[in-house]
């Protein structure tokens, strides 16, 4: 196979390469580790997972020091993976895959649920521990040197929730981590919780009752507010208990509901503004900030939720994947209840958005980095940098290769928002390998690359820690 579909093949090999070959002008100041996370095994025994989001999590680490790059990869030894390998079949429900159960088994699972700890979406630092994250509230700790799994992190509180975003926000200045949660039940609830630096206790920032929760993969944060985007992809909680369908298949697209933005004040949890907008769907908030009496909220959006089905493995492995990318849309949400508005900020398509974390987080900013498509309907095949104020875009593309998420790393002492480099793991299916790409963030020109001995399956998110 010599096309993008190699990125959806299982990688079972775990290796440690202490020194990858380096090509080009490697920045002498670039020292630290890029951790990447994503699925790497898409079948167990004779059973296949249904969706890209369902594969067993694998961590990848690129450790950079003195101009050298070391590489290591390891599966996350989750209970979900361990049980599946021991029994030779899928044992826990994932995003779009449900294990085959007898009627008795389904009834018993209602009283003794076993949520997946297959933490395949993101990585973060929590109380000096490195953790892999998924959409369930079960962060899995790992050793940053060896990538060995250290078990699920136990929070020091009695918060009981069913879902927790894999995209926490870290407040600049306070270093408090904010997470968004959902609890299902007779009365469902959205929650926003804060975890102070150096602690593992979740303290409530805001809670909201809701009848039919929306599927929200991420949320927005400005200096003083948290923004929840209730897309009209919603679920009746009784369906989660009784229908026996994979998790996401219980959600229904109800465009007549429109999209509701709920602006919550961090200080006291008050809902200070609620805005009804046109129906849309999005996975990823980009950034949010306050300006002229309004919260400005940037999100990558799609016209509807069909993108969820388009990311199924059957579709992605077909001859016509057509997953596409979204558009960067800016929502202006007045705090006094005035009329909200939205505009598309660039013609260039975008997904997996990243910014200069810290200085730009929750504040007015200029640049967003991500993956995109050169031709609509093709699989993502380029990296994109968009000036959010003008819509102008710069791109990087190499024929026959497929880049992943673009992670910005600032240069020491840099003064401009784009003074630094962008790191991306790029699949080169023709050469049966991937490589770590280093772009100059300002010019978006290639500086260097470091090939890996095997192809790395397409992942989701990662973090650079210096």
Coordinates of C-alpha atoms in Angstrom, one line a residue:
X1 CA 0.0 0.0 0.0
X2 CA 1.6 3.3 -1.1
X3 CA -1.1 5.9 -0.1
X4 CA -2.5 7.6 2.9
X5 CA -4.3 4.4 4.0
X6 CA -1.1 3.1 5.5
X7 CA -1.8 5.5 8.3
X8 CA -4.8 3.4 9.3
X9 CA -2.8 0.1 9.5
X10 CA -1.9 -1.3 12.9
X11 CA 1.6 -0.8 14.2
X12 CA 2.5 -3.5 16.7
X13 CA 6.3 -2.9 16.9
X14 CA 7.6 -1.0 19.9
X15 CA 11.2 0.3 19.5
X16 CA 13.7 2.6 21.0
X17 CA 16.1 4.5 18.5
X18 CA 18.6 6.5 20.6
X19 CA 19.6 8.5 17.5
X20 CA 17.6 9.2 14.4
X21 CA 19.3 10.4 11.3
X22 CA 18.9 14.2 11.1
X23 CA 18.6 16.0 7.7
X24 CA 18.9 19.8 7.3
X25 CA 19.4 22.7 9.7
X26 CA 18.3 21.4 13.1
X27 CA 17.7 24.4 15.5
X28 CA 20.5 24.2 18.1
X29 CA 18.1 25.6 20.8
X30 CA 15.4 23.0 20.3
X31 CA 15.7 20.8 23.3
X32 CA 12.9 18.8 25.0
X33 CA 10.4 16.1 24.1
X34 CA 7.5 16.0 21.7
X35 CA 5.0 13.4 23.0
X36 CA 2.4 12.2 20.5
X37 CA -0.7 10.1 21.1
X38 CA -3.0 8.2 18.8
X39 CA -4.5 4.8 18.0
X40 CA -2.1 2.1 16.7
X41 CA -4.0 -1.2 16.8
X42 CA -7.4 -1.4 15.0
X43 CA -8.3 -5.1 15.5
X44 CA -8.3 -7.7 18.2
X45 CA -8.4 -11.3 17.1
X46 CA -11.1 -11.5 14.4
X47 CA -12.8 -8.4 15.5
X48 CA -12.2 -4.9 14.0
X49 CA -12.8 -1.6 15.6
X50 CA -15.3 0.6 13.7
X51 CA -13.8 4.0 14.0
X52 CA -10.5 5.8 13.9
X53 CA -11.1 7.0 17.5
X54 CA -11.4 3.4 18.8
X55 CA -7.9 1.9 18.2
X56 CA -5.6 1.1 21.0
X57 CA -3.6 4.1 22.2
X58 CA 0.1 4.3 21.5
X59 CA 2.5 7.0 22.8
X60 CA 5.4 8.3 20.7
X61 CA 8.3 10.4 22.1
X62 CA 10.8 12.4 20.2
X63 CA 13.5 13.5 22.6
X64 CA 15.7 16.3 21.3
X65 CA 19.1 17.3 22.8
X66 CA 22.3 18.7 21.5
X67 CA 21.1 18.4 17.9
X68 CA 20.2 14.7 18.2
X69 CA 16.7 13.1 18.2
X70 CA 15.9 9.9 20.0
X71 CA 12.6 8.1 19.3
X72 CA 10.6 5.6 21.4
X73 CA 7.0 4.2 21.1
X74 CA 4.9 2.2 23.5
X75 CA 1.3 1.1 23.7
X76 CA -0.6 2.5 26.6
X77 CA -1.2 -0.6 28.8
X78 CA -4.8 0.3 29.6
X79 CA -7.3 -2.1 31.1
X80 CA -9.2 -1.9 27.9
X81 CA -6.2 -3.2 25.9
X82 CA -5.1 -5.7 28.5
X83 CA -8.5 -7.3 28.7
X84 CA -8.9 -7.4 25.0
X85 CA -5.6 -9.1 24.4
X86 CA -6.2 -11.6 27.2
X87 CA -9.6 -12.6 25.8
X88 CA -8.8 -12.2 22.1
X89 CA -11.8 -10.0 21.5
X90 CA -13.1 -6.4 22.1
X91 CA -14.3 -6.3 25.7
X92 CA -15.1 -2.6 26.4
X93 CA -17.2 -0.1 24.6
X94 CA -15.4 2.6 22.7
X95 CA -16.5 5.7 20.9
X96 CA -18.2 3.8 18.0
X97 CA -17.5 0.1 18.8
X98 CA -19.5 -2.0 21.2
X99 CA -18.4 -5.6 22.2
X100 CA -20.9 -8.3 21.4
X101 CA -22.8 -9.1 24.6
X102 CA -25.7 -11.3 25.5
X103 CA -28.9 -9.7 26.8
X104 CA -27.7 -10.7 30.3
X105 CA -24.4 -9.1 29.7
X106 CA -26.0 -5.8 28.6
X107 CA -28.3 -5.7 31.7
X108 CA -25.3 -6.4 34.0
X109 CA -23.3 -3.6 32.3
X110 CA -25.9 -1.1 33.3
X111 CA -25.2 -1.9 37.0
X112 CA -21.5 -2.3 36.7
X113 CA -20.3 -0.1 33.8
X114 CA -16.7 -0.4 32.7
X115 CA -15.8 2.8 30.8
X116 CA -12.9 2.6 28.5
X117 CA -9.5 3.9 29.7
X118 CA -8.1 3.7 26.2
X119 CA -6.5 7.1 26.5
X120 CA -5.7 7.7 22.8
X121 CA -6.4 11.4 22.2
X122 CA -4.1 13.7 24.0
X123 CA -1.3 14.1 26.6
X124 CA -0.8 16.6 29.4
X125 CA 1.0 17.2 32.7
X126 CA -1.1 16.9 35.8
X127 CA 0.6 17.6 39.2
X128 CA 4.0 16.8 37.6
X129 CA 2.7 13.6 36.2
X130 CA 2.5 12.9 32.5
X131 CA -0.9 11.6 31.5
X132 CA -2.6 10.3 28.4
X133 CA -6.2 11.4 28.0
X134 CA -9.4 10.4 26.3
X135 CA -13.0 11.5 26.7
X136 CA -13.6 9.5 29.8
X137 CA -12.4 10.8 33.2
X138 CA -9.6 8.3 33.5
X139 CA -6.3 10.0 32.8
X140 CA -3.5 7.3 32.4
X141 CA -0.1 8.2 33.8
X142 CA 3.1 7.2 32.0
X143 CA 6.8 7.5 32.6
X144 CA 8.1 10.3 30.4
X145 CA 11.5 8.5 29.9
X146 CA 10.3 5.0 29.1
X147 CA 6.6 5.6 28.2
X148 CA 5.7 2.7 30.5
X149 CA 2.2 2.9 31.8
X150 CA 1.8 3.8 35.5
X151 CA -1.9 3.4 35.9
X152 CA -5.0 5.5 36.1
X153 CA -4.6 8.8 38.0
X154 CA -6.9 8.9 41.0
X155 CA -8.3 12.4 41.7
X156 CA -8.4 13.5 45.3
X157 CA -12.1 14.4 45.3
X158 CA -15.6 12.8 45.1
X159 CA -16.5 14.3 41.7
X160 CA -18.5 11.7 39.7
X161 CA -18.8 12.3 36.0
X162 CA -19.1 10.2 32.9
X163 CA -17.2 12.3 30.3
X164 CA -14.3 14.7 30.6
X165 CA -12.8 16.6 27.7
X166 CA -9.4 15.4 26.4
X167 CA -8.6 19.1 25.8
X168 CA -8.1 20.8 29.2
X169 CA -7.1 24.4 29.3
X170 CA -4.2 25.7 31.4
X171 CA -4.7 29.3 32.6
X172 CA -1.8 31.5 31.9
X173 CA -0.5 33.0 35.2
X174 CA -2.3 30.7 37.6
X175 CA -1.4 27.5 35.8
X176 CA -4.8 26.1 37.0
X177 CA -6.1 23.4 34.7
X178 CA -9.8 23.7 33.6
X179 CA -11.8 20.7 32.3
X180 CA -15.3 20.3 31.0
X181 CA -17.4 17.3 32.0
X182 CA -20.7 15.7 31.4
X183 CA -22.8 13.5 33.7
X184 CA -25.6 11.4 32.4
X185 CA -28.7 10.5 34.4
X186 CA -32.3 11.4 35.1
X187 CA -30.9 15.0 35.3
X188 CA -27.8 15.4 33.1
X189 CA -25.3 18.0 34.0
X190 CA -22.4 19.9 32.4
X191 CA -19.6 20.8 34.7
X192 CA -16.5 22.9 34.6
X193 CA -13.8 22.1 37.2
X194 CA -10.5 23.6 38.1
X195 CA -7.4 21.7 39.3
X196 CA -4.9 24.0 40.9
X197 CA -1.2 23.7 40.0
X198 CA 0.4 21.0 42.1
X199 CA -2.9 19.4 43.1
X200 CA -5.2 16.6 41.9
X201 CA -8.4 17.9 43.4
X202 CA -11.2 19.0 41.0
X203 CA -13.0 22.1 42.3
X204 CA -16.3 23.2 40.7
X205 CA -16.2 26.4 38.6
X206 CA -19.7 26.1 37.1
X207 CA -22.4 23.5 36.7
X208 CA -25.4 23.5 34.4
X209 CA -28.4 21.1 34.2
X210 CA -29.3 19.9 30.7
X211 CA -32.0 17.5 29.4
X212 CA -30.2 16.3 26.2
X213 CA -26.5 16.8 26.4
X214 CA -24.6 17.8 23.3
X215 CA -21.5 16.1 22.1
X216 CA -18.7 18.6 22.8
X217 CA -15.1 17.5 22.2
X218 CA -13.6 20.7 23.5
X219 CA -14.5 24.1 25.0
X220 CA -13.3 27.7 24.9
X221 CA -11.6 29.8 27.5
X222 CA -10.8 33.5 27.7
X223 CA -9.3 35.5 30.6
X224 CA -12.5 35.6 32.6
X225 CA -15.0 33.2 30.9
X226 CA -15.5 29.6 29.8
X227 CA -17.5 29.0 26.6
X228 CA -19.5 25.9 25.9
X229 CA -20.6 25.3 22.3
X230 CA -23.8 23.1 22.3
X231 CA -23.8 21.7 18.8
X232 CA -27.2 20.1 17.8
X233 CA -25.7 16.6 18.0
X234 CA -27.5 15.5 21.1
X235 CA -28.5 12.4 23.1
X236 CA -31.4 11.2 25.2
X237 CA -29.6 9.7 28.2
X238 CA -32.1 6.8 28.3
X239 CA -30.9 5.8 24.9
X240 CA -27.3 5.3 26.2
X241 CA -28.7 2.8 28.7
X242 CA -31.3 1.0 26.7
X243 CA -30.5 1.0 23.0
X244 CA -27.3 -1.1 23.2
X245 CA -25.6 0.9 20.4
X246 CA -22.1 2.2 20.4
X247 CA -21.7 5.5 22.3
X248 CA -21.8 8.0 19.5
X249 CA -24.6 6.2 17.5
X250 CA -27.0 7.2 20.3
X251 CA -26.6 10.9 19.4
X252 CA -29.0 12.5 16.9
X253 CA -28.4 15.4 14.6
X254 CA -31.2 18.0 15.3
X255 CA -30.3 21.0 13.2
X256 CA -33.6 22.7 14.2
X257 CA -32.1 23.3 17.6
X258 CA -29.3 25.4 16.2
X259 CA -26.1 25.9 18.1
X260 CA -26.2 27.4 21.6
X261 CA -23.1 29.2 23.0
X262 CA -23.2 29.4 26.8
X263 CA -20.7 31.9 28.3
X264 CA -19.9 31.2 32.0
X265 CA -18.0 33.5 34.3
X266 CA -15.0 31.8 36.0
X267 CA -15.3 33.9 39.1
X268 CA -18.7 32.7 40.2
X269 CA -19.9 30.2 37.6
X270 CA -22.7 32.5 36.5
X271 CA -24.1 32.1 32.9
X272 CA -23.7 35.7 31.8
X273 CA -24.7 35.2 28.2
X274 CA -26.5 32.6 26.0
X275 CA -26.5 32.9 22.2
X276 CA -28.5 30.9 19.6
X277 CA -26.6 30.5 16.3
X278 CA -27.0 28.6 13.1
X279 CA -26.6 24.8 13.2
X280 CA -23.0 23.7 12.9
X281 CA -20.6 21.1 14.4
X282 CA -17.1 21.2 15.6
X283 CA -14.5 19.2 17.4
X284 CA -11.9 21.8 18.2
X285 CA -12.1 25.2 19.8
X286 CA -9.0 27.3 18.7
X287 CA -9.0 30.2 21.1
X288 CA -11.2 32.8 22.8
X289 CA -10.6 36.3 24.1
X290 CA -12.5 39.4 25.2
X291 CA -12.9 42.5 23.1
X292 CA -15.3 45.5 23.1
X293 CA -17.9 44.0 25.5
X294 CA -17.9 40.6 23.8
X295 CA -16.2 37.2 23.9
X296 CA -14.6 36.4 20.5
X297 CA -14.6 32.6 20.1
X298 CA -12.7 30.9 17.2
X299 CA -13.7 27.3 16.4
X300 CA -13.1 24.9 13.5
X301 CA -16.6 24.1 12.2
X302 CA -18.5 22.0 9.7
X303 CA -22.0 22.5 8.3
X304 CA -23.2 19.3 10.1
X305 CA -22.0 16.3 12.0
X306 CA -21.5 14.0 9.0
X307 CA -17.7 14.3 9.7
X308 CA -18.2 11.9 12.6
X309 CA -19.2 9.1 10.2
X310 CA -16.6 10.1 7.6
X311 CA -13.9 9.3 10.2
X312 CA -15.1 5.7 10.5
X313 CA -12.3 3.2 9.5
X314 CA -14.5 1.7 6.7
X315 CA -14.8 5.1 5.1
X316 CA -11.2 6.1 5.7
X317 CA -9.8 2.9 4.2
X318 CA -12.1 3.2 1.1
X319 CA -11.1 4.6 -2.3
X320 CA -13.0 7.7 -1.5
X321 CA -12.5 8.8 2.1
X322 CA -13.7 12.5 1.6
X323 CA -13.3 13.4 5.3
X324 CA -12.4 17.0 4.4
X325 CA -11.3 19.7 6.9
X326 CA -13.3 22.4 8.6
X327 CA -13.3 26.1 8.3
X328 CA -12.0 28.6 10.9
X329 CA -15.1 30.4 12.1
X330 CA -15.2 33.3 14.4
X331 CA -18.1 33.9 16.7
X332 CA -18.7 37.2 18.4
X333 CA -20.7 36.7 21.6
X334 CA -21.8 40.0 23.3
X335 CA -21.8 39.8 27.1
X336 CA -24.8 42.1 27.4
X337 CA -27.1 39.8 25.4
X338 CA -26.8 41.7 22.2
X339 CA -26.9 40.0 18.8
X340 CA -24.2 37.5 18.1
X341 CA -22.5 37.0 14.8
X342 CA -20.2 34.6 13.0
X343 CA -17.8 34.8 10.1
X344 CA -15.5 32.4 8.3
X345 CA -12.0 33.8 8.8
X346 CA -10.1 32.1 5.9
X347 CA -10.8 30.2 2.7
X348 CA -8.1 27.8 3.7
X349 CA -9.4 24.6 5.3
X350 CA -8.1 23.6 8.8
X351 CA -8.2 20.9 11.4
X352 CA -6.3 19.9 14.6
X353 CA -5.7 23.6 15.3
X354 CA -2.8 24.8 17.6
X355 CA -1.7 28.2 18.7
X356 CA 1.3 29.6 20.7
X357 CA 0.2 28.1 24.0
X358 CA 0.6 30.4 27.0
X359 CA 1.1 33.9 25.6
X360 CA -1.8 33.6 23.1
X361 CA -4.1 31.4 25.2
X362 CA -7.3 33.2 26.1
X363 CA -6.1 36.5 24.6
X364 CA -6.1 38.3 21.3
X365 CA -3.8 36.4 18.9
X366 CA -2.7 36.3 15.3
X367 CA -1.8 32.8 14.1
X368 CA -3.2 29.3 14.2
X369 CA -1.5 26.2 12.8
X370 CA -3.1 23.0 11.6
X371 CA -3.5 20.4 8.9
X372 CA -5.5 21.0 5.7
X373 CA -6.3 19.7 2.3
X374 CA -5.1 21.0 -1.1
X375 CA -8.1 19.6 -2.9
X376 CA -11.5 19.4 -1.3
X377 CA -12.5 15.8 -0.6
X378 CA -8.9 14.5 -0.3
X379 CA -7.3 13.3 2.9
X380 CA -5.3 16.0 4.8
X381 CA -2.1 16.5 2.9
X382 CA -0.7 19.9 4.0
X383 CA 0.2 22.0 6.9
X384 CA -1.5 25.4 7.2
X385 CA -0.7 28.6 9.1
X386 CA -3.5 31.2 9.1
X387 CA -3.4 34.8 10.1
X388 CA -6.7 35.0 11.9
X389 CA -7.0 38.8 11.4
X390 CA -6.6 38.8 7.6
X391 CA -7.4 35.2 6.6
X392 CA -4.0 35.0 4.7
X393 CA -2.5 31.5 4.8
X394 CA 0.9 29.9 4.3
X395 CA 1.1 26.2 3.5
X396 CA 3.7 23.4 3.5
X397 CA 3.2 20.4 1.2
X398 CA 5.3 17.5 -0.1
X399 CA 3.8 15.3 -2.8
X400 CA 2.8 11.9 -1.5
X401 CA 3.1 12.7 2.2
X402 CA 0.5 13.3 4.9
X403 CA 1.4 15.5 7.9
X404 CA -0.2 15.4 11.4
X405 CA -0.9 18.0 14.0
X406 CA 1.3 21.1 13.9
X407 CA 2.8 21.8 17.4
X408 CA 4.3 25.3 17.8
X409 CA 7.5 25.5 20.0
X410 CA 8.7 29.1 20.8
X411 CA 12.3 30.1 20.4
X412 CA 14.1 31.2 23.5
X413 CA 13.8 35.0 23.9
X414 CA 11.4 35.3 21.0
X415 CA 9.3 38.5 20.8
X416 CA 7.0 37.7 17.9
X417 CA 4.1 35.3 18.2
X418 CA 5.5 33.1 15.4
X419 CA 9.1 33.3 16.5
X420 CA 9.9 29.6 16.8
X421 CA 9.3 26.3 14.9
X422 CA 6.4 24.0 14.1
X423 CA 6.8 20.2 14.6
X424 CA 4.7 17.6 12.8
X425 CA 4.9 13.9 12.3
X426 CA 4.6 13.2 8.6
X427 CA 3.7 9.9 7.0
X428 CA 5.6 8.9 3.9
X429 CA 3.8 5.8 2.7
X430 CA 6.0 5.3 -0.4
X431 CA 9.1 4.9 1.8
X432 CA 7.2 2.9 4.5
X433 CA 8.2 5.4 7.2
X434 CA 7.3 8.6 8.9
X435 CA 9.5 11.5 9.8
X436 CA 9.5 14.4 12.3
X437 CA 9.4 17.6 10.4
X438 CA 10.7 21.0 11.6
X439 CA 9.3 24.1 10.0
X440 CA 10.4 27.7 10.6
X441 CA 7.1 29.1 12.0
X442 CA 7.5 32.6 10.5
X443 CA 8.4 31.6 6.9
X444 CA 6.7 28.2 7.1
X445 CA 9.7 26.8 5.2
X446 CA 11.3 23.4 6.1
X447 CA 14.4 23.5 8.4
X448 CA 15.0 19.9 9.1
X449 CA 13.6 16.4 9.4
X450 CA 14.3 13.1 11.2
X451 CA 13.1 9.9 9.6
X452 CA 11.6 7.1 11.8
X453 CA 12.2 3.4 10.8
X454 CA 8.5 2.6 10.5
X455 CA 5.3 4.3 9.5
X456 CA 3.4 5.9 12.4
X457 CA -0.4 5.5 12.2
X458 CA -2.3 8.8 12.1
X459 CA -2.6 10.2 15.6
X460 CA -4.5 13.1 17.1
X461 CA -2.7 15.3 19.6
X462 CA 0.6 15.9 21.3
X463 CA 2.5 18.3 23.5
X464 CA 6.1 19.5 23.6
X465 CA 7.7 19.8 27.0
X466 CA 11.0 21.5 27.3

